[in-house]
Amino acid sequence: MRAMKKIVILISGRGSNMQAIVRAAQNEKWPAEIAAVISNRADAEGCAYAEAQGIPVRVVPHAAFATRAGFDAALQEQIDAFAPDLLVLAGFMRILTPAFVTHYMGRILNIHPSLLPSFIGLATHQQALDAGVKLHGATVHFVTPELDHGPIVAQAAVSVLPDDTEQTLAARVLEQEHIIYPKAIRWFIEGRLSVVENRICHVSP
Ligand code: GRF
């Protein structure tokens, strides 16, 4: 029997990517379990969904910590209590310290709502509209200490339509996020991802 891999998911809000991952893990019978969902906000909508699914939920409120390092240390302690094989950032809206990222290097993924390396940071859909690009999208990448960088695992593109608003564009990108993030996580769980020189990510068949 294959050993079940453990996944811990970090969220800050709605948690729709987390939900897509939980559903895919159940429906596709991944050899993995969602060991915990951890939020930096007690009122994150996603917490209620995870609880309803019987997934352990923890809250580490960032506002209770004077420093980023203090918050990250407390977060790390909560995460490591579940001994995860993979840490998944799914709409987790905190910048993480290099020490934290280094601790999980090679086993921490993020989804960013743009075609990286374009449009790092926040308000990516507005950035895309302002730039007038015709294609926009989402990227799953390994997390490295530099924000929104790190080896790219998967991307999906959508056309930017002439009458798009930030909201309509975000909704179309989000549909794609819900497809590529579970797919990329499954590749990781199946041991199909390899990173070369911390830069290029290969997916083996
Ligand atoms: C997504 O667009 C994700 O790419 C970004 O934050 C948003 C989170 O949405 N990092 P949700 O909480 O997964 O619904």
Tab-separated table of N, CA, C and O in Angstrom, residues 70-121:
chain	number	residue	atom	x	y	z
A	70	GLY	N	7.989	36.497	14.388
A	70	GLY	CA	7.242	35.865	15.484
A	70	GLY	C	6.023	35.124	14.961
A	70	GLY	O	5.733	33.991	15.374
A	71	PHE	N	5.320	35.767	14.039
A	71	PHE	CA	4.149	35.122	13.429
A	71	PHE	C	4.567	33.869	12.674
A	71	PHE	O	3.965	32.795	12.834
A	72	ASP	N	5.602	33.998	11.860
A	72	ASP	CA	6.036	32.854	11.050
A	72	ASP	C	6.471	31.676	11.915
A	72	ASP	O	6.214	30.512	11.573
A	73	ALA	N	7.118	31.973	13.046
A	73	ALA	CA	7.567	30.894	13.941
A	73	ALA	C	6.358	30.163	14.530
A	73	ALA	O	6.339	28.924	14.599
A	74	ALA	N	5.340	30.928	14.913
A	74	ALA	CA	4.131	30.306	15.473
A	74	ALA	C	3.401	29.499	14.402
A	74	ALA	O	2.890	28.404	14.661
A	75	LEU	N	3.367	30.052	13.205
A	75	LEU	CA	2.717	29.366	12.085
A	75	LEU	C	3.439	28.044	11.787
A	75	LEU	O	2.810	26.991	11.619
A	76	GLN	N	4.760	28.128	11.746
A	76	GLN	CA	5.574	26.945	11.458
A	76	GLN	C	5.329	25.841	12.493
A	76	GLN	O	5.230	24.661	12.143
A	77	GLU	N	5.194	26.243	13.747
A	77	GLU	CA	4.961	25.266	14.804
A	77	GLU	C	3.625	24.539	14.579
A	77	GLU	O	3.546	23.316	14.698
A	78	GLN	N	2.600	25.317	14.227
A	78	GLN	CA	1.286	24.716	13.961
A	78	GLN	C	1.348	23.776	12.755
A	78	GLN	O	0.804	22.678	12.770
A	79	ILE	N	2.018	24.232	11.705
A	79	ILE	CA	2.119	23.421	10.483
A	79	ILE	C	2.863	22.129	10.766
A	79	ILE	O	2.410	21.035	10.423
A	80	ASP	N	4.015	22.252	11.426
A	80	ASP	CA	4.885	21.090	11.607
A	80	ASP	C	4.281	20.053	12.552
A	80	ASP	O	4.678	18.881	12.529
A	81	ALA	N	3.304	20.477	13.355
A	81	ALA	CA	2.601	19.513	14.206
A	81	ALA	C	1.891	18.462	13.346
A	81	ALA	O	1.612	17.356	13.806
A	82	PHE	N	1.606	18.821	12.064
A	82	PHE	CA	0.938	17.881	11.159
A	82	PHE	C	1.927	17.153	10.242
A	82	PHE	O	1.516	16.355	9.403
A	83	ALA	N	3.214	17.458	10.379
A	83	ALA	CA	4.274	16.811	9.588
A	83	ALA	C	3.913	16.700	8.106
A	83	ALA	O	3.873	15.592	7.549
A	84	PRO	N	3.646	17.832	7.449
A	84	PRO	CA	3.204	17.749	6.053
A	84	PRO	C	4.336	17.403	5.080
A	84	PRO	O	5.476	17.795	5.279
A	85	ASP	N	3.956	16.682	4.018
A	85	ASP	CA	4.874	16.462	2.891
A	85	ASP	C	4.858	17.679	1.973
A	85	ASP	O	5.792	17.918	1.231
A	86	LEU	N	3.720	18.382	1.993
A	86	LEU	CA	3.546	19.523	1.092
A	86	LEU	C	2.755	20.615	1.811
A	86	LEU	O	1.742	20.331	2.457
A	87	LEU	N	3.240	21.844	1.656
A	87	LEU	CA	2.537	23.011	2.191
A	87	LEU	C	1.989	23.793	1.002
A	87	LEU	O	2.736	24.126	0.070
A	88	VAL	N	0.690	24.072	1.029
A	88	VAL	CA	0.015	24.705	-0.108
A	88	VAL	C	-0.501	26.079	0.316
A	88	VAL	O	-1.300	26.178	1.252
A	89	LEU	N	-0.042	27.122	-0.350
A	89	LEU	CA	-0.561	28.471	-0.096
A	89	LEU	C	-1.720	28.699	-1.053
A	89	LEU	O	-1.544	28.653	-2.273
A	90	ALA	N	-2.900	28.906	-0.492
A	90	ALA	CA	-4.089	29.054	-1.350
A	90	ALA	C	-4.823	30.334	-0.942
A	90	ALA	O	-5.720	30.310	-0.111
A	91	GLY	N	-4.344	31.445	-1.517
A	91	GLY	CA	-4.926	32.730	-1.132
A	91	GLY	C	-4.476	33.128	0.263
A	91	GLY	O	-5.222	33.737	1.019
A	92	PHE	N	-3.240	32.782	0.593
A	92	PHE	CA	-2.674	33.140	1.899
A	92	PHE	C	-1.983	34.492	1.741
A	92	PHE	O	-0.988	34.600	1.019
A	93	MET	N	-2.556	35.506	2.381
A	93	MET	CA	-2.192	36.885	2.054
A	93	MET	C	-1.143	37.483	2.998
A	93	MET	O	-1.226	38.653	3.368
A	94	ARG	N	-0.156	36.688	3.367
A	94	ARG	CA	0.926	37.212	4.188
A	94	ARG	C	2.242	36.993	3.467
A	94	ARG	O	2.445	35.933	2.853
A	95	ILE	N	3.123	37.983	3.562
A	95	ILE	CA	4.479	37.796	3.040
A	95	ILE	C	5.250	36.975	4.066
A	95	ILE	O	5.185	37.250	5.267
A	96	LEU	N	5.916	35.937	3.589
A	96	LEU	CA	6.598	35.010	4.488
A	96	LEU	C	8.087	35.336	4.566
A	96	LEU	O	8.694	35.747	3.570
A	97	THR	N	8.668	35.138	5.743
A	97	THR	CA	10.092	35.441	5.920
A	97	THR	C	10.945	34.397	5.186
A	97	THR	O	10.533	33.248	5.038
A	98	PRO	N	12.159	34.798	4.780
A	98	PRO	CA	13.058	33.833	4.120
A	98	PRO	C	13.300	32.596	4.988
A	98	PRO	O	13.382	31.483	4.470
A	99	ALA	N	13.378	32.770	6.305
A	99	ALA	CA	13.626	31.616	7.184
A	99	ALA	C	12.478	30.612	7.072
A	99	ALA	O	12.705	29.393	6.996
A	100	PHE	N	11.264	31.114	7.033
A	100	PHE	CA	10.100	30.237	6.914
A	100	PHE	C	10.119	29.515	5.574
A	100	PHE	O	9.966	28.297	5.493
A	101	VAL	N	10.314	30.279	4.509
A	101	VAL	CA	10.290	29.695	3.162
A	101	VAL	C	11.403	28.654	3.021
A	101	VAL	O	11.194	27.571	2.467
A	102	THR	N	12.571	28.969	3.559
A	102	THR	CA	13.704	28.053	3.453
A	102	THR	C	13.398	26.724	4.166
A	102	THR	O	13.762	25.650	3.685
A	103	HIS	N	12.694	26.811	5.277
A	103	HIS	CA	12.330	25.603	6.035
A	103	HIS	C	11.503	24.632	5.174
A	103	HIS	O	11.606	23.416	5.327
A	104	TYR	N	10.662	25.197	4.275
A	104	TYR	CA	9.771	24.350	3.458
A	104	TYR	C	10.235	24.247	1.997
A	104	TYR	O	9.491	23.749	1.151
A	105	MET	N	11.438	24.710	1.718
A	105	MET	CA	11.902	24.769	0.329
A	105	MET	C	11.750	23.407	-0.365
A	105	MET	O	12.125	22.372	0.178
A	106	GLY	N	11.174	23.457	-1.573
A	106	GLY	CA	10.987	22.219	-2.342
A	106	GLY	C	9.684	21.504	-2.018
A	106	GLY	O	9.334	20.525	-2.670
A	107	ARG	N	8.983	21.968	-0.988
A	107	ARG	CA	7.696	21.325	-0.644
A	107	ARG	C	6.665	22.385	-0.271
A	107	ARG	O	5.807	22.168	0.565
A	108	ILE	N	6.756	23.540	-0.950
A	108	ILE	CA	5.784	24.611	-0.719
A	108	ILE	C	5.387	25.218	-2.067
A	108	ILE	O	6.239	25.639	-2.852
A	109	LEU	N	4.085	25.185	-2.319
A	109	LEU	CA	3.547	25.690	-3.592
A	109	LEU	C	2.625	26.883	-3.336
A	109	LEU	O	1.996	26.993	-2.288
A	110	ASN	N	2.525	27.751	-4.351
A	110	ASN	CA	1.620	28.898	-4.302
A	110	ASN	C	0.913	29.008	-5.647
A	110	ASN	O	1.427	28.536	-6.663
A	111	ILE	N	-0.273	29.625	-5.612
A	111	ILE	CA	-0.897	30.009	-6.879
A	111	ILE	C	-0.990	31.513	-6.906
A	111	ILE	O	-1.371	32.153	-5.921
A	112	HIS	N	-0.589	32.082	-8.054
A	112	HIS	CA	-0.603	33.533	-8.206
A	112	HIS	C	-1.487	33.871	-9.406
A	112	HIS	O	-1.342	33.257	-10.473
A	113	PRO	N	-2.390	34.854	-9.248
A	113	PRO	CA	-3.335	35.130	-10.330
A	113	PRO	C	-2.776	36.028	-11.433
A	113	PRO	O	-3.309	37.101	-11.710
A	114	SER	N	-1.703	35.574	-12.054
A	114	SER	CA	-1.189	36.224	-13.269
A	114	SER	C	-0.291	35.222	-13.969
A	114	SER	O	0.070	34.192	-13.388
A	115	LEU	N	0.055	35.548	-15.206
A	115	LEU	CA	1.039	34.733	-15.913
A	115	LEU	C	2.411	35.254	-15.503
A	115	LEU	O	2.935	36.192	-16.092
A	116	LEU	N	2.974	34.663	-14.456
A	116	LEU	CA	4.299	35.114	-14.011
A	116	LEU	C	5.315	34.897	-15.118
A	116	LEU	O	5.162	33.970	-15.905
A	117	PRO	N	6.331	35.741	-15.276
A	117	PRO	CA	6.743	36.751	-14.305
A	117	PRO	C	6.024	38.100	-14.442
A	117	PRO	O	6.459	39.075	-13.811
A	118	SER	N	4.958	38.185	-15.209
A	118	SER	CA	4.220	39.448	-15.268
A	118	SER	C	3.370	39.632	-14.008
A	118	SER	O	2.819	38.658	-13.491
A	119	PHE	N	3.249	40.848	-13.584
A	119	PHE	CA	2.263	41.265	-12.575
A	119	PHE	C	2.399	40.548	-11.243
A	119	PHE	O	1.511	39.807	-10.816
A	120	ILE	N	3.520	40.749	-10.595
A	120	ILE	CA	3.667	40.220	-9.235
A	120	ILE	C	2.893	41.116	-8.272
A	120	ILE	O	2.430	42.197	-8.648
A	121	GLY	N	2.745	40.670	-7.054
A	121	GLY	CA	2.095	41.480	-6.014
A	121	GLY	C	0.582	41.426	-6.101
A	121	GLY	O	0.002	40.425	-6.502
